[in-house]
Short mmCIF file of C-alpha atoms in Angstrom, two decimals:
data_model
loop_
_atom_site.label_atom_id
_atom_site.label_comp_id
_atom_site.label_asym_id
_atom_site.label_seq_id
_atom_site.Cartn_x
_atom_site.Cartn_y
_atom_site.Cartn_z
CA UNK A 22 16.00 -5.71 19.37
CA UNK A 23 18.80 -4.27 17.30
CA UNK A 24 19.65 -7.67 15.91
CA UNK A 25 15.48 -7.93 14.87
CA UNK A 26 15.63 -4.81 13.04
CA UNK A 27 19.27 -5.39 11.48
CA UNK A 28 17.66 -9.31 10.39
CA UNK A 29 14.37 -7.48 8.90
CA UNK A 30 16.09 -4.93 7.42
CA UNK A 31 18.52 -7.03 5.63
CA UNK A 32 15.61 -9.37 4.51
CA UNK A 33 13.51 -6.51 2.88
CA UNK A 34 17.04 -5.36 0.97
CA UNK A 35 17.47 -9.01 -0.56
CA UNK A 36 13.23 -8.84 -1.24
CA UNK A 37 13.78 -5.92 -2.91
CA UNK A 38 16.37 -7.01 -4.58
CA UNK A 39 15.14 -10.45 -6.15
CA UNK A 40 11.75 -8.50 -6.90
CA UNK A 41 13.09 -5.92 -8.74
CA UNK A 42 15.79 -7.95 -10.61
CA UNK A 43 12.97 -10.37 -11.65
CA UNK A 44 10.92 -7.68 -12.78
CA UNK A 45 13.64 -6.04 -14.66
CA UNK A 46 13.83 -9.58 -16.87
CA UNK A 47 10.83 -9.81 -17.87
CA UNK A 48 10.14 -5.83 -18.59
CA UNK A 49 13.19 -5.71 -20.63
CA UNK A 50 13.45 -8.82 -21.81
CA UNK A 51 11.62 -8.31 -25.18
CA UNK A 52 15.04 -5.75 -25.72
CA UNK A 53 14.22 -4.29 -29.56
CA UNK A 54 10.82 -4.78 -29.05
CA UNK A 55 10.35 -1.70 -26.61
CA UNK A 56 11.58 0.70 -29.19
CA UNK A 57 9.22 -1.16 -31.79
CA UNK A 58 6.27 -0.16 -29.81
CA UNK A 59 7.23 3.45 -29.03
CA UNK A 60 8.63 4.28 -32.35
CA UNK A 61 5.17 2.29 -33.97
CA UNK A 62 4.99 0.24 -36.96
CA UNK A 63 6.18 2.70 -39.45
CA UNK A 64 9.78 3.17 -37.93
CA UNK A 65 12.65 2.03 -40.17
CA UNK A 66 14.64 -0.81 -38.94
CA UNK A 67 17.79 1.44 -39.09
CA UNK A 68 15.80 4.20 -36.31
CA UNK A 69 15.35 1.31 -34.57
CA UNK A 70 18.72 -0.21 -34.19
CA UNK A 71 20.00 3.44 -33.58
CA UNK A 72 17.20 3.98 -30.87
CA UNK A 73 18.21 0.56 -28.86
CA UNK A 74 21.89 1.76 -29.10
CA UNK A 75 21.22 4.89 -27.61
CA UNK A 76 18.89 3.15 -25.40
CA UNK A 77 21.17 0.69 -24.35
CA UNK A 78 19.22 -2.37 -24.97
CA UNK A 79 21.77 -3.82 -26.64
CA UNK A 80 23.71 -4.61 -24.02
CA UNK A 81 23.36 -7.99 -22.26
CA UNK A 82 20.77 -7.93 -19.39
CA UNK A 83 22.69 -8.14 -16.56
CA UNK A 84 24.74 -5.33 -17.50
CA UNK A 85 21.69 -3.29 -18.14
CA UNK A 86 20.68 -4.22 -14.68
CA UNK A 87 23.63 -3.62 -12.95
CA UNK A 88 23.49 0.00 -14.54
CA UNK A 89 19.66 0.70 -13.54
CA UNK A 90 20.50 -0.69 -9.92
CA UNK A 91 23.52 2.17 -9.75
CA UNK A 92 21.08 4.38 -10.91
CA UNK A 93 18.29 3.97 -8.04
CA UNK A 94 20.88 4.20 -5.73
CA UNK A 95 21.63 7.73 -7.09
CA UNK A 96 18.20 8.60 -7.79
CA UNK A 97 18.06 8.23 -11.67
CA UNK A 98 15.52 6.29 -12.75
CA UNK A 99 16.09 6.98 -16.37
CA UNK A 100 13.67 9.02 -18.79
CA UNK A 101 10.14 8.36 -19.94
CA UNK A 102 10.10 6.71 -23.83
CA UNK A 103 7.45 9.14 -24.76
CA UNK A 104 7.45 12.43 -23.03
CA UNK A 105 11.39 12.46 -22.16
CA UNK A 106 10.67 13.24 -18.27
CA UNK A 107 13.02 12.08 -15.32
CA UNK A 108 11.31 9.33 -14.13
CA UNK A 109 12.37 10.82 -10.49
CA UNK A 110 10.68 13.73 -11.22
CA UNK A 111 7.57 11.88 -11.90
CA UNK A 112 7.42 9.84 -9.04
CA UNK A 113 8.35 12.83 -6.98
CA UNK A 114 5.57 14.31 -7.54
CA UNK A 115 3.19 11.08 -7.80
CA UNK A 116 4.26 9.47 -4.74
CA UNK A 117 2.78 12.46 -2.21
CA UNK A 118 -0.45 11.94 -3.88
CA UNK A 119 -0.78 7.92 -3.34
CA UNK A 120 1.35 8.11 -0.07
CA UNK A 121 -1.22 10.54 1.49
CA UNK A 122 -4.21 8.61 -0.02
CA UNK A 123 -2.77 5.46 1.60
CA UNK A 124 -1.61 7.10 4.65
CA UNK A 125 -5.08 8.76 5.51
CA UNK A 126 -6.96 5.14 5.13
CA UNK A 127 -4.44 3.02 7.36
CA UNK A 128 -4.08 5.60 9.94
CA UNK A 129 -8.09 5.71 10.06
CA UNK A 130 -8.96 1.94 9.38
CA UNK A 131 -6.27 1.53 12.67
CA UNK A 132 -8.22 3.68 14.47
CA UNK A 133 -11.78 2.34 13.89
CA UNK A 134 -11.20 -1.44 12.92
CA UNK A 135 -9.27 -1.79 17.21
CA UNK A 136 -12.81 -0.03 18.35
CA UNK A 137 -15.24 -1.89 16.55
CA UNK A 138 -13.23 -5.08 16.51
CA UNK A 139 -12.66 -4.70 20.68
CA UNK A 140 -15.98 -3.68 21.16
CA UNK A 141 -17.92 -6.10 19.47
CA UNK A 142 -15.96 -9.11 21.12
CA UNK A 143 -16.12 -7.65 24.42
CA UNK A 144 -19.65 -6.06 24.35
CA UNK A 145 -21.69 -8.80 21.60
CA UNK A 146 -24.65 -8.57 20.77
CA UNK A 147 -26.08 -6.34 18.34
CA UNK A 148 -22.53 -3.91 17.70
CA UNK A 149 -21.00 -8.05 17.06
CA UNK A 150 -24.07 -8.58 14.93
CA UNK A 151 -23.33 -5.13 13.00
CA UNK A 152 -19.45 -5.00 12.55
CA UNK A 153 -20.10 -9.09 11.16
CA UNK A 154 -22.77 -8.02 8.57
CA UNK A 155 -20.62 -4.72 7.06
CA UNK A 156 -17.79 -7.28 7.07
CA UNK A 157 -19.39 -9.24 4.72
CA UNK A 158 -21.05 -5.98 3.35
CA UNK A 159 -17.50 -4.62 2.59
CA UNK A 160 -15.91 -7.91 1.45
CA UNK A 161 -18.65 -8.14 -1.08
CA UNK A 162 -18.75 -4.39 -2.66
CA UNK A 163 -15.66 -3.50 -3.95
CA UNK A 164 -14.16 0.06 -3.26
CA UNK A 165 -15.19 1.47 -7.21
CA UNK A 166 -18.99 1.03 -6.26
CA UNK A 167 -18.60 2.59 -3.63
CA UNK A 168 -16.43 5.57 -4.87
CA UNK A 169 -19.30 6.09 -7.34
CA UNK A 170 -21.84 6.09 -4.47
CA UNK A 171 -19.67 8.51 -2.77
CA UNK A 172 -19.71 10.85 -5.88
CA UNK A 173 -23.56 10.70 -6.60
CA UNK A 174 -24.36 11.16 -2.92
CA UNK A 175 -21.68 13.72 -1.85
CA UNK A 176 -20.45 15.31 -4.93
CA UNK A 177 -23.61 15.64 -7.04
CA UNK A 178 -26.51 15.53 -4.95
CA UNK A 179 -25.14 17.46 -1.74
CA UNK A 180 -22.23 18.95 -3.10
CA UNK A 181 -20.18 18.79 -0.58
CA UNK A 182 -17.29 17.28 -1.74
CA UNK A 183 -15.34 18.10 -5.66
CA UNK A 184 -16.22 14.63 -7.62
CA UNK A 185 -13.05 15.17 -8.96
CA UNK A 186 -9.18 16.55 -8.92
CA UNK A 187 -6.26 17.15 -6.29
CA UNK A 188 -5.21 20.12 -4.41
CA UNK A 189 -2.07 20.29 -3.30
CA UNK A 190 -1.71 21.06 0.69
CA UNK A 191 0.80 23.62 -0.37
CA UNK A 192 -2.16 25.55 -2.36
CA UNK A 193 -4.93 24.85 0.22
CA UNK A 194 -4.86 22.86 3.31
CA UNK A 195 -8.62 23.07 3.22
CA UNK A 196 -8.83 22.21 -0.25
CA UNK A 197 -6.62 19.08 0.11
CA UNK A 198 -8.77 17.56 2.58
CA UNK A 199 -11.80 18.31 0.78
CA UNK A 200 -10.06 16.66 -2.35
CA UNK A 201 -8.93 13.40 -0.39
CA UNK A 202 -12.03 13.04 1.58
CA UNK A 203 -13.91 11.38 -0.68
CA UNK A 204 -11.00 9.10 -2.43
CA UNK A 205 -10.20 7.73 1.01
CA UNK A 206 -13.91 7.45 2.33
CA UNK A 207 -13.98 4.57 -0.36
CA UNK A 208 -11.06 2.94 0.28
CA UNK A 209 -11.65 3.16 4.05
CA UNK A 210 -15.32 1.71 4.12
CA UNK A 211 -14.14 -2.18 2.48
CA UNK A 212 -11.10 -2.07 4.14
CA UNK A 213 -11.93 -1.05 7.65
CA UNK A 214 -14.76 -3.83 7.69
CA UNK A 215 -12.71 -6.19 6.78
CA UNK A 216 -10.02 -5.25 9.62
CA UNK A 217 -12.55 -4.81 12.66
CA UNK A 218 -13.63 -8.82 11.64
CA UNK A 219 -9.72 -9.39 11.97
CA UNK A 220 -9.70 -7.71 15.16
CA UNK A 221 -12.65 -9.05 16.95
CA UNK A 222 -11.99 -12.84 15.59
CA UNK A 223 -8.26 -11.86 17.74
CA UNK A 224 -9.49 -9.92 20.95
CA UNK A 225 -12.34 -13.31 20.70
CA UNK A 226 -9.29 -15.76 20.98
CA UNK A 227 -7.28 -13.83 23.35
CA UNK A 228 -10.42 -13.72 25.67
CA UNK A 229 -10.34 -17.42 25.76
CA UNK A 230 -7.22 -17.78 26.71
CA UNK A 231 -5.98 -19.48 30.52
CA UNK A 232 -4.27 -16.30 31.28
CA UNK A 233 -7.49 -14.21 31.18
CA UNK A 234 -9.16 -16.53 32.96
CA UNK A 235 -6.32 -16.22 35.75
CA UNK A 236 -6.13 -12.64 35.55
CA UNK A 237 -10.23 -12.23 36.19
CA UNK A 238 -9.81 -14.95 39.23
CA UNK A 239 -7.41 -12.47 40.93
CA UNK A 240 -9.96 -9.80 40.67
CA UNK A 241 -8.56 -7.55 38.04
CA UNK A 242 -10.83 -4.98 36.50
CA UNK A 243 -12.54 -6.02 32.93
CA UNK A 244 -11.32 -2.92 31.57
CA UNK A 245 -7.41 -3.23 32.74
CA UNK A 246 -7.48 -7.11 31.16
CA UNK A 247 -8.33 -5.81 27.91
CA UNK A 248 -6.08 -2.60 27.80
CA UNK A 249 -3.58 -3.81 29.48
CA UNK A 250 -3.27 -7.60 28.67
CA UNK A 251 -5.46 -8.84 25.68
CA UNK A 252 -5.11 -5.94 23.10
CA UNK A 253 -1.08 -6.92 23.73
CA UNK A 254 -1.44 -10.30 22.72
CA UNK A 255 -3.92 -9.49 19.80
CA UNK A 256 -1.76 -7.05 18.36
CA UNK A 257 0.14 -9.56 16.80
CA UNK A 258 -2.89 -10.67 14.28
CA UNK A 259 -3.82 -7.15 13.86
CA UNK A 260 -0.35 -5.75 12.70
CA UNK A 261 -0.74 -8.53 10.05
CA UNK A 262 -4.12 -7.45 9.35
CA UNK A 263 -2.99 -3.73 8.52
CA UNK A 264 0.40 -5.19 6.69
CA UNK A 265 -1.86 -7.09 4.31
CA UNK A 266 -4.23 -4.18 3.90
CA UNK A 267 -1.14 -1.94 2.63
CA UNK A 268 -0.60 -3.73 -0.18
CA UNK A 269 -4.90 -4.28 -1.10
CA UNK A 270 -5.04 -0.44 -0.85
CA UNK A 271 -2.11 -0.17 -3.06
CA UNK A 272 -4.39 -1.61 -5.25
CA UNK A 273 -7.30 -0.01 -4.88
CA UNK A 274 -5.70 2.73 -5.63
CA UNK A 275 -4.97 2.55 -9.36
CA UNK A 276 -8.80 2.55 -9.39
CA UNK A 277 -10.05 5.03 -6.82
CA UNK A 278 -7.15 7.49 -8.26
CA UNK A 279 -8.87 6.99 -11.73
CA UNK A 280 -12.16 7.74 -10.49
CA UNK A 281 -11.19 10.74 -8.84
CA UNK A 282 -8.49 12.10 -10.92
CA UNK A 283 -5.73 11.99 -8.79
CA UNK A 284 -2.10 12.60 -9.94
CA UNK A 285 -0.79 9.34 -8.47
CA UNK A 286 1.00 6.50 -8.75
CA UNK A 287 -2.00 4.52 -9.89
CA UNK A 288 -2.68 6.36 -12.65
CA UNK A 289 0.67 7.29 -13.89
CA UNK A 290 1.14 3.45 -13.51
CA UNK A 291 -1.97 2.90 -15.72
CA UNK A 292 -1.33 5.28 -18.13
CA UNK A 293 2.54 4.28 -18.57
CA UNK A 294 1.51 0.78 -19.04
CA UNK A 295 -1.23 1.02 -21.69
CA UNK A 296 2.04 2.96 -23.80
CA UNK A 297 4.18 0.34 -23.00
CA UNK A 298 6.34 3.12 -21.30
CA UNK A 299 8.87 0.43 -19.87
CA UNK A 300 11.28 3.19 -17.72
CA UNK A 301 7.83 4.56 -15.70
CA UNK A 302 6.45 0.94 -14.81
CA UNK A 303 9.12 -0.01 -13.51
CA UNK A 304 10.09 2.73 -11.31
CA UNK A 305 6.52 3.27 -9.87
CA UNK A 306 6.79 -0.92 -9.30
CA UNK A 307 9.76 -0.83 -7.60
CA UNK A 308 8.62 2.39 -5.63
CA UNK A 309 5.20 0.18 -4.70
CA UNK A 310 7.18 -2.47 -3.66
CA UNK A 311 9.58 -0.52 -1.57
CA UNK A 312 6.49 1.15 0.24
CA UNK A 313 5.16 -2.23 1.18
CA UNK A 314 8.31 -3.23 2.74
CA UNK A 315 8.83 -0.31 4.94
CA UNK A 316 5.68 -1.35 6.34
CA UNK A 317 5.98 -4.59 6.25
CA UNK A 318 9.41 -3.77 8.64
CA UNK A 319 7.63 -1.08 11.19
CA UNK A 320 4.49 -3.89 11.46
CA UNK A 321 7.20 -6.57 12.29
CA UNK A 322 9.66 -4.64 14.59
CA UNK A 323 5.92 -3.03 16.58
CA UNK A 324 4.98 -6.84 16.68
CA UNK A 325 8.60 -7.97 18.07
CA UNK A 326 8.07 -5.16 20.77
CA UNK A 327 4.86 -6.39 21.32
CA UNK A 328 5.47 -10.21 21.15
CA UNK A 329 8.33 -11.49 22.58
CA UNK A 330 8.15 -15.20 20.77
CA UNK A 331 8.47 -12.43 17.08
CA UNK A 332 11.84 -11.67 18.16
CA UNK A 333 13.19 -15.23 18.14
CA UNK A 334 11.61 -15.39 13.95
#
């Protein structure tokens, strides 16, 4: 097991890695012509060249690279082009916001897509008929039109729920679930529908399967083969299921966080790359990427305790 986790680990690193240094090439690849766009059309040519000195654009690439790579190791990130702000210091506090978003919605759509998925392979009939049609249902309405359902119904015809803004659980515990409620309601609804399909179409497959057959034969309880033996062996498709749906909710949260005017990484990411803020993009990319990773590693090592055939991969 420890050679799994030091053979994922080390594979994330050189993801990481490739990813970022890729994405460093062709962010700051146009060199001068960052500057140009922050300092605007108007700037004389000598502001600029002193701007891309200070800046250090000047320098080869790979130098430049080598320097921002020291710097994430340290926790420097460099400075906004516009506002002058540690770019750690605005992904420290952006990162809570999308991380708890994110968090909330994969913890739940865990939760709900293993019971409708199990149930609706091992029961049929009209719960199969159900979880199929809001599959399709949630496939086919993406999570904005349903956010703005979510508003209209809960926020401005009920009132149950603030439409929009964040409260930090530090202010209100109360008042941060009543300010993520609705954001991850609208993530969760597509994405949960989506996983229970995942999970039936594996619990379905598993069912089928000789060693079920065997294990009915020698008179073991329905209930104990799917506890015990098939939700094992479908929790291999299902960890992949959740893996993929990190990196959808990712993106569904640049929307839902605009929506709801959440501090997060979506929006800061937005908002820095309409500017052309260079520093900020990259360093909520590289923290995006870095989040799907981790998970991608705890959904492989669960899936290597799980499966012992994902071990030998």
């Amino acid at each position: 097991m420890y050679r799994v986790l030091l053979r994922k680990f080390l594979r994330a690193v050189t993801i990481l890695l490739v990813v970022s240094f890729t994405t460093y090439l062709l962010m700051y690849g146009k060199g001068p012509g960052i500057v140009r766009a922050v300092l605007g059309r108007e700037a004389q040519e000598a502001d600029i060249r002193r701007e891309v000195a200070r800046l250090g654009l000047d320098r080869p690439l790979l130098v430049q690279y080598g320097d921002w790579l020291q710097g994430l190791l340290t926790g420097d990130l460099g400075e906004s082009l516009f506002t002058g702000q540690s770019v750690t210091s605005l992904l420290a506090t952006r990162v809570p916001v999308t991380l708890a978003l994110v968090f909330l919605t994969l913890v739940m759509m865990a939760v709900l897509s293993v019971l409708l998925g199990v149930t609706a392979a091992v029961r049929g009939g009209w719960i199969d008929r159900v979880v199929q049609f809001l599959s399709v249902l949630g496939a086919a309405v993406p999570p904005f039109v349903i956010a703005i359902g979510l508003v209209f119904t809960f926020a401005i015809a009920v009132r149950v729920f603030p439409a929009t803004g964040y409260v930090s659980p530090d202010q209100s515990f109360g008042g941060w679930i009543a300010s993520v409620t609705l954001p991850t309601l609208a993530l969760l609804i597509g994405a949960v529908a989506g996983a229970a399909a995942q999970f039936r179409g594996a619990v379905i497959d598993t069912l089928s399967q000789d060693f079920v057959r065997t294990l009915r034969a020698r008179g073991i309880s329905e209930r104990e083969v799917v506890f015990r033996h098939v939700l094992r062996n479908a929790g291999g498709p299902g960890l992949m299921t959740l893996n993929l749906g990190v990196m959808t909710l990712l993106g569904g949260a640049v929307f839902i966080e605009q929506i709801f005017a959440l501090p997060g990484l979506g929006s800061a990411g937005l908002e820095a790359s309409l500017q052309g803020d260079v520093p900020v993009v990259m360093g909520i990319l590289v923290v995006a990427i870095a989040i799907v990773l981790v998970v991608n590693l705890f959904a492989d090592l669960a899936n290597a305790a799980l499966t012992p055939k994902a071990r030998t991969r």
